[in-house]
Coordinates of C-alpha atoms and ligand atoms in Angstrom, one line a residue:
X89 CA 26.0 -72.5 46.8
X90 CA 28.5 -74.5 44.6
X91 CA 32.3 -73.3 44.2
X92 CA 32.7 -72.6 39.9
X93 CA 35.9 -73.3 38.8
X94 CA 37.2 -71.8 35.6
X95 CA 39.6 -74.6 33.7
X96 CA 41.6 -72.7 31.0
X97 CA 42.7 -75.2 27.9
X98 CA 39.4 -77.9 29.9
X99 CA 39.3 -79.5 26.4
X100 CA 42.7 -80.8 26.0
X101 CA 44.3 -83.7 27.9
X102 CA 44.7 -82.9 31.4
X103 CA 41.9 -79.9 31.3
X104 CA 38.8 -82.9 30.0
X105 CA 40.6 -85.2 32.6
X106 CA 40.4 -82.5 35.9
X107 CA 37.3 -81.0 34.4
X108 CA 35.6 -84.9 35.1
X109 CA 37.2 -84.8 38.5
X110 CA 35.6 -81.2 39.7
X111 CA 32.4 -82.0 38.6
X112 CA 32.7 -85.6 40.5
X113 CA 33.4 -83.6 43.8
X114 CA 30.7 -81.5 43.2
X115 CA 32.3 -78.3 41.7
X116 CA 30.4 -76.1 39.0
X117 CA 33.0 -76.0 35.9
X118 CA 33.4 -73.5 32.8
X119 CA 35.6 -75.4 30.2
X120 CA 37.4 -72.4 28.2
X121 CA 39.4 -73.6 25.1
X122 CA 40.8 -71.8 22.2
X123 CA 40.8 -75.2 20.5
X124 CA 43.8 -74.8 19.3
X125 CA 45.8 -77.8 19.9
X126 CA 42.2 -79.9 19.9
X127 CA 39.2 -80.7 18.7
X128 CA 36.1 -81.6 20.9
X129 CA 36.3 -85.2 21.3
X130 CA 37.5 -84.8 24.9
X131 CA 34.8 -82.0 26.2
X132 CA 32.0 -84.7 24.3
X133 CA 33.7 -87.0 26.0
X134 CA 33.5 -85.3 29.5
X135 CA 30.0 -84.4 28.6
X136 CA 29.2 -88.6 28.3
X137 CA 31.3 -89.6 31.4
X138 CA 29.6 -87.2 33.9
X139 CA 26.3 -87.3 32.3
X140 CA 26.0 -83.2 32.2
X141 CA 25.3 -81.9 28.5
X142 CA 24.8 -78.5 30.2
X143 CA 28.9 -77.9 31.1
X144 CA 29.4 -74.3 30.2
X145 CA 31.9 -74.4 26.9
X146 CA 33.3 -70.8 25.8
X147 CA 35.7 -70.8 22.4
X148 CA 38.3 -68.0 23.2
X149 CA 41.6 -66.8 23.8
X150 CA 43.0 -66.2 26.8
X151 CA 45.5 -63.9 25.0
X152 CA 42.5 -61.3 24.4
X153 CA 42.0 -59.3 27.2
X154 CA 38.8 -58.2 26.0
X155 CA 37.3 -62.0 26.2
X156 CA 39.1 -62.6 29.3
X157 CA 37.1 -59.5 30.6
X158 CA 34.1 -60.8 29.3
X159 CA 34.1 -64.3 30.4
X160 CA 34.7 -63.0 34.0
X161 CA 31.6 -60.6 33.9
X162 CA 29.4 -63.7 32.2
X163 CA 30.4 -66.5 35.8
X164 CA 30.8 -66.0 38.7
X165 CA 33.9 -67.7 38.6
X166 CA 35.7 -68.7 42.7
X167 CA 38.9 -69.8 41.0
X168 CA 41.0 -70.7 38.0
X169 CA 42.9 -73.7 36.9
X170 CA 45.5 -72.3 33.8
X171 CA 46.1 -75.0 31.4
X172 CA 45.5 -72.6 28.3
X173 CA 49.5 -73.0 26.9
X174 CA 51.6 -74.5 24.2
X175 CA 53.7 -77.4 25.1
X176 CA 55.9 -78.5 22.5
X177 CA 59.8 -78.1 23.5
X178 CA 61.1 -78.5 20.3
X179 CA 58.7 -76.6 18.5
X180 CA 59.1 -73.7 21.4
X181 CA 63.3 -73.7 20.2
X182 CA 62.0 -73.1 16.5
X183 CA 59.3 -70.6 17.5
X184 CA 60.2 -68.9 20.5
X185 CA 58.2 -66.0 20.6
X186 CA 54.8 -68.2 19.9
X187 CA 55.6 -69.5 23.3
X188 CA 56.6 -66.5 24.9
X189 CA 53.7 -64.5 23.8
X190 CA 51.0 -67.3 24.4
X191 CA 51.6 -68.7 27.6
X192 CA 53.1 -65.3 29.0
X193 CA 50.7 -63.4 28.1
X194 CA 47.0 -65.6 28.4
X195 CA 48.1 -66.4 32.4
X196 CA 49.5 -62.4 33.2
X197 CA 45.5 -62.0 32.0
X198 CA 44.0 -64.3 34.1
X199 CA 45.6 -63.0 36.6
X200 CA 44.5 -59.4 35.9
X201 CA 41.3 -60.6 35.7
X202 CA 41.5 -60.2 39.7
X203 CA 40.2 -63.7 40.5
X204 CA 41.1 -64.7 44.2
X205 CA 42.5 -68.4 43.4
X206 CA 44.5 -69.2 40.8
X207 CA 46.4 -72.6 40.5
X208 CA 49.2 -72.7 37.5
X209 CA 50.1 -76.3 35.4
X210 CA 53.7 -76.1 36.0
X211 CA 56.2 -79.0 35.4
X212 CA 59.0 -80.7 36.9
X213 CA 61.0 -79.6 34.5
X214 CA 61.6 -76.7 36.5
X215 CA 64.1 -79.1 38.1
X216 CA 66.3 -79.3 34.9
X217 CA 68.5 -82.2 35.5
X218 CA 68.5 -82.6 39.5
X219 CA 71.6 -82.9 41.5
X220 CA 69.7 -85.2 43.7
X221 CA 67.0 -87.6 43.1
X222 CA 63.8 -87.9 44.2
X223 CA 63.0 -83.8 44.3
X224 CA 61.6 -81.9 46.6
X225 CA 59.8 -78.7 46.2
X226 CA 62.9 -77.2 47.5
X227 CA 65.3 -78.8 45.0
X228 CA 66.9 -75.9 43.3
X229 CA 65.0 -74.7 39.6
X230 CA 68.0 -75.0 36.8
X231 CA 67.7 -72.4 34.1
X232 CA 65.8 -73.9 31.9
X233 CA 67.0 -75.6 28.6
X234 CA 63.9 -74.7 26.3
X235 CA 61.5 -71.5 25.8
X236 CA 58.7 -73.8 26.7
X237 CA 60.3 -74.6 30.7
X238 CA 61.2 -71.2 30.7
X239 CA 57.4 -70.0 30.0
X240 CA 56.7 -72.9 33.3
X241 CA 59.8 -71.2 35.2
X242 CA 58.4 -67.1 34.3
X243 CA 54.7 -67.9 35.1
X244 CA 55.5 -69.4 38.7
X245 CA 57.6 -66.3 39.6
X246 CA 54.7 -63.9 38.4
X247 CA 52.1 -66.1 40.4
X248 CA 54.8 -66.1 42.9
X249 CA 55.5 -61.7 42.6
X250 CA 51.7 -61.5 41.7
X251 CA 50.4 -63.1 45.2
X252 CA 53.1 -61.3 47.4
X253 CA 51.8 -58.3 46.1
X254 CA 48.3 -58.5 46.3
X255 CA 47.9 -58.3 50.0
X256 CA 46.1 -61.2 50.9
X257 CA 43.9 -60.9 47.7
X258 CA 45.4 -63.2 46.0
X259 CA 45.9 -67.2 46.5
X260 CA 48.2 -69.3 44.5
X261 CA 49.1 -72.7 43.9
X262 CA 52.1 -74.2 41.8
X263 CA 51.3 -78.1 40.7
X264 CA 54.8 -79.2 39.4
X265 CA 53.7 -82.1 37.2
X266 CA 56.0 -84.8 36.4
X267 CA 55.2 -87.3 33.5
X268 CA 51.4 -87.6 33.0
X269 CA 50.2 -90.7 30.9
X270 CA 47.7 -93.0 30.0
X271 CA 43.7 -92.2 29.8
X272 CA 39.7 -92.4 31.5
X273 CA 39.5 -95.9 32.3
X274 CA 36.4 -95.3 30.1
X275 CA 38.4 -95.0 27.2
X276 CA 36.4 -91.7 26.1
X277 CA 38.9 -89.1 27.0
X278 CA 42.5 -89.2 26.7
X279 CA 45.9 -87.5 24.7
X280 CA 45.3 -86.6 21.0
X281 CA 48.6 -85.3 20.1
X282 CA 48.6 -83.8 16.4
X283 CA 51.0 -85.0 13.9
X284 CA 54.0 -87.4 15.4
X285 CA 54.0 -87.4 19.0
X286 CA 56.6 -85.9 21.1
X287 CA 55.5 -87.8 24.5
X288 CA 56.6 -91.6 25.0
X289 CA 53.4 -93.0 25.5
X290 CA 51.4 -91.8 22.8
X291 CA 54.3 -93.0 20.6
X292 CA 54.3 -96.5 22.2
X293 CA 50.7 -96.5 21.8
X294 CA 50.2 -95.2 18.0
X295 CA 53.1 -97.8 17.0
X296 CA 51.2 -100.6 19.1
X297 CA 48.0 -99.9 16.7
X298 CA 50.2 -99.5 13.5
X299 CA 50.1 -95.7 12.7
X300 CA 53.8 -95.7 13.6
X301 CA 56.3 -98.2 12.3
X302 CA 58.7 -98.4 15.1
X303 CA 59.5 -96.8 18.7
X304 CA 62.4 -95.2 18.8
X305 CA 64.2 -95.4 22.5
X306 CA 66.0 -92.5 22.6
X307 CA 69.7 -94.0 24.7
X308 CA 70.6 -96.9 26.1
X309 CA 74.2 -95.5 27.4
X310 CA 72.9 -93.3 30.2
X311 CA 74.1 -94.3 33.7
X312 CA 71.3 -96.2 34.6
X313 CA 70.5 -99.7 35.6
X314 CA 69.5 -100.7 32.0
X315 CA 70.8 -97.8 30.3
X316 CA 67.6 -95.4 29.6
X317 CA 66.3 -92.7 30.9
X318 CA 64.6 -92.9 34.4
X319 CA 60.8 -90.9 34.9
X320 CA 58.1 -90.6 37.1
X321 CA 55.2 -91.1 35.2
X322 CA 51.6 -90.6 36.8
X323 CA 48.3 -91.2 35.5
X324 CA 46.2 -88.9 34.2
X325 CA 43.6 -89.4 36.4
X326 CA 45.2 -89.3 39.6
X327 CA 47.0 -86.7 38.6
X328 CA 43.5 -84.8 37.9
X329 CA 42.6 -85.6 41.4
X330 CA 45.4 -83.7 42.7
X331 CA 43.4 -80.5 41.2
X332 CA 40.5 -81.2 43.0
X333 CA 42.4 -81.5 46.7
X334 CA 44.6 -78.5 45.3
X335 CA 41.2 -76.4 44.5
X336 CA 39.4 -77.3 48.1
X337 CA 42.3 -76.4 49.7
X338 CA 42.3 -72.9 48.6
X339 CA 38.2 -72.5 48.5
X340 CA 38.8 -74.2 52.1
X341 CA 40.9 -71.1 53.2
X342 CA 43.3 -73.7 54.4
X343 CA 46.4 -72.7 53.0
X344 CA 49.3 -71.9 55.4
X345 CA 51.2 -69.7 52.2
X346 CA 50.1 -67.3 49.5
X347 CA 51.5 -69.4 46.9
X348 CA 52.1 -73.2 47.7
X349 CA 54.2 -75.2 45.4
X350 CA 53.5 -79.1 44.7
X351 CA 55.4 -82.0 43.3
X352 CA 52.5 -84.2 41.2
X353 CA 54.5 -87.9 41.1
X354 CA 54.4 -90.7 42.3
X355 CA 58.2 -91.3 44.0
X356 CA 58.4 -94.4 41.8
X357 CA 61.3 -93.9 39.2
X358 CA 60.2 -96.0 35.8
X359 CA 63.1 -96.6 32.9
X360 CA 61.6 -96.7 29.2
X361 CA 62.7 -99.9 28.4
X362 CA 60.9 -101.0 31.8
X363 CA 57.7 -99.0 30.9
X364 CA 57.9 -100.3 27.2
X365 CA 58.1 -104.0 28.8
X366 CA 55.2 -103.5 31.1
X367 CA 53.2 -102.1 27.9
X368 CA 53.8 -104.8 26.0
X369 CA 53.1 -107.3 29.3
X370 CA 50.0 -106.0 30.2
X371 CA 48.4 -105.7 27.1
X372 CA 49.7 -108.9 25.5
X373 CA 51.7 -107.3 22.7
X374 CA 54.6 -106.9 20.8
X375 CA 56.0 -104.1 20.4
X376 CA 58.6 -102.8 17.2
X377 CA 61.1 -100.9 19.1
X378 CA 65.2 -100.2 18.6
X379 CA 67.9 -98.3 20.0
X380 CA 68.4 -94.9 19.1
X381 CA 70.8 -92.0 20.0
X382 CA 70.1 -89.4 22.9
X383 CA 67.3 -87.0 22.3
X384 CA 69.2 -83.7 22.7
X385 CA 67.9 -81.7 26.4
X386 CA 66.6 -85.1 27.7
X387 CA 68.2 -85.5 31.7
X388 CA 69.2 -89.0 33.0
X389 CA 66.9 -89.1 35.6
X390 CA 63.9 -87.5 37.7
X391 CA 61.2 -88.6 39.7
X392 CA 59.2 -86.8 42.5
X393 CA 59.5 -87.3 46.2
X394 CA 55.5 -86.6 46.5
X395 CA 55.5 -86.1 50.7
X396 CA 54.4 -82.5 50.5
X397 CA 51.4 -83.5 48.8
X398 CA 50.5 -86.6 50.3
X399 CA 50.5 -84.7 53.7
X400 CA 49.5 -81.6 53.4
X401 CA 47.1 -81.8 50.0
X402 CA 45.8 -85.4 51.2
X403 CA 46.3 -86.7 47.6
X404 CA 48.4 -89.9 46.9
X405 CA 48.6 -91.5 43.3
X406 CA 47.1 -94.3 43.4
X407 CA 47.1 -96.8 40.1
X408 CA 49.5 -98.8 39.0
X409 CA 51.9 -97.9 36.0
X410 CA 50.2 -101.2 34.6
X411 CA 46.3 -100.2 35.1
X412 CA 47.5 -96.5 33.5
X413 CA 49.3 -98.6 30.5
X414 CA 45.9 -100.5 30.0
X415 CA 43.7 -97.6 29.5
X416 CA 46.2 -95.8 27.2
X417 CA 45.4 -98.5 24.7
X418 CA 42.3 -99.2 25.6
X419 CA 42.1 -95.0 24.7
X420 CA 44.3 -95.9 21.7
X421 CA 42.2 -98.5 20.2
X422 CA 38.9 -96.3 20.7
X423 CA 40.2 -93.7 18.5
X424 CA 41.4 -95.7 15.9
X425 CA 37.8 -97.2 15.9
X426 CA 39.1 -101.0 17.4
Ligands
UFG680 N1 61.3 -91.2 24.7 C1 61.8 -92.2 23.8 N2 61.2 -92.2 22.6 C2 60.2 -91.4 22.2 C3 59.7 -90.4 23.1 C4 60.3 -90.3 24.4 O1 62.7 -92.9 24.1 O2 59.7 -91.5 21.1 C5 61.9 -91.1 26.0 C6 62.6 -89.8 26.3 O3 63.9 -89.8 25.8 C7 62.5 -89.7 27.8 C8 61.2 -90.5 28.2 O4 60.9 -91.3 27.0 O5 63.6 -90.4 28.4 C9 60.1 -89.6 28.4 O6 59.9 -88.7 27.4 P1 58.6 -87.8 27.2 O7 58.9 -86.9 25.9 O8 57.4 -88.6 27.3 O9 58.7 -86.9 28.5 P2 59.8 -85.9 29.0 O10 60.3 -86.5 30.3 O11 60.8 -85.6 28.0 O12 58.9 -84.6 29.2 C10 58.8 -84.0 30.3 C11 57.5 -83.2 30.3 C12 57.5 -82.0 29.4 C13 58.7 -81.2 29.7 C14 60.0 -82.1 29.4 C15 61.2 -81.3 29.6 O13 56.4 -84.1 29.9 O14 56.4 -81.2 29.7 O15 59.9 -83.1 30.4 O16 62.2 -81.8 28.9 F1 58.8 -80.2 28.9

């Protein structure tokens, strides 16, 4: 019989991307989306790239116990992917509590819901500005600068407390993300961030198409070769496919931990003026950009050393920075209509 995977937050970016991938490697899926921070572009979208029109799609909130309860009883769900959160950092230091309560509270009821494998969305900014670069999973976590990491830093140590505790019951796995970009090569899902985008790339890409006037490069004076920040950024779609070898793993019964922890990168450090160039290379554009002051809580530099996962996951990023700049305005352009 086939392995269901719930995917909490399946219509938003990363959930419509990994929610393709599972049902490619032959997984049953149940999208679960409190829509939120979306609309249902992406799960049509999904729907039209794998040809299924019958993906299970329940409206809820993983905040209400009650639903949680219910949605269990209605699948017979084998594990859980939690991408049901908020994610703005600057919005998290107006409205702490929003973030506290919502991502605190939707993943400490999946996991009472008493499913066996649970992986948690968890991001490198655990690593707050790293003494030493690339990081490994055992770089030490800084405290975190922003309600938002501290909601990633609290809901590893509860999967982390939660897994210890459950004697043997319980599998867990940590995927520490580090800059996710760009879109389906099929141009029919990718990032629909509301209002003005937070994220580089959707900013490069809005201002490419006109709905911003100009890019704002947040430093030039930081100690790097060219004087921006330095990031690993890794495409959406491998990045999805790090779910899927992540999820067998655990299904598998091949984990040699209760909870395993992953860096998600790609061990290639990028600057923004670098990834701006390639943007406007690859895509034969122009781009209206200038110099700007620091962005307050941005670090010089991180990018992953991605060993751990190559090795013991079996998953390696694969596509170029200029492939995953392509389908970002390919995406771009087919939601603007172009
Ligand atoms: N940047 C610009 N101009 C912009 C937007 C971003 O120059 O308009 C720069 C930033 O200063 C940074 C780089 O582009 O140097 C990447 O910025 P993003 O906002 O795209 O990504 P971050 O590295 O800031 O974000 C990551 C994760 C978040 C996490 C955050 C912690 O994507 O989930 O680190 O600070 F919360």
């Amino acid at each position: 019989m086939k392995k269901c995977v719930l995917v909490s937050g399946g219509a938003g970016f990363i959930g419509s991307h990994v929610t393709v991938e599972l049902i490619a490697a032959g997984y049953d899926v149940v999208v679960a989306d409190n829509m939120s921070n979306c609309d249902m572009t992406c799960f049509e979208g999904v729907k039209k790239i794998t040809g299924r029109e019958d993906i299970p799609f329940v409206k809820m909130d993983f905040c209400d116990m009650e639903a949680v309860r219910q949605l269990f009883a209605a699948y017979r769900i084998d594990a859980v992917i939690h991408f049901a959160a908020f994610k703005a950092v600057g919005e998290s230091v107006e409205q702490p509590l929003k973030y506290y309560k919502n991502n605190l509270i939707s993943f400490m009821n999946i996991l009472e819901s008493g499913c066996p494998n649970v992986l948690f969305s968890s991001s490198a900014t655990v690593y707050g500005e790293p003494e030493k670069v690339p990081v490994t999973e055992q770089s030490p976590r800084q405290s975190a600068t922003s309600p938002y990491g501290n909601t990633k830093q609290i809901c590893e140590d509860i999967l982390q407390d939660t897994v210890k505790a459950s004697g043997g019951k319980l599998r867990g796995i940590l995927l520490r993300y580090f800059n996710p970009i760009g879109a389906h090569p099929s141009a029919l899902i990718g990032e629909l961030p509301r209002g003005v985008p937070n994220n580089l790339v959707p900013f490069i890409t809005q201002t490419a198409i006109g709905k911003r006037e100009c890019l704002s490069i947040f430093g030039n004076d930081y100690p790097t070769a060219d004087g921006t920040c330095l990031r690993d950024y890794i495409d959406i779609v491998d990045l999805a496919k790090a779910h899927v070898f992540a999820v067998r793993r655990m299904l598998d019964d091949k984990m040699e931990q209760g909870c395993e922890v992953y860096n998600i990168g790609t061990g290639r450090p990028v600057s923004v003026l670098e990834l701006v160039n390639a943007f406007e290379k690859v895509n034969g554009l122009k781009l209206n950009y200038k110099f700007a002051p620091r962005r307050p809580g941005d670090v010089t530099a991180i990018w992953a050393d991605p060993t751990l996962a190559n090795e013991k996951l079996g998953w390696k990023a694969e596509r170029s920075v200029e492939d995953t700049l392509k389908a970002a305005w390919a995406w771009e352009k087919h939601i603007a209509g172009k």
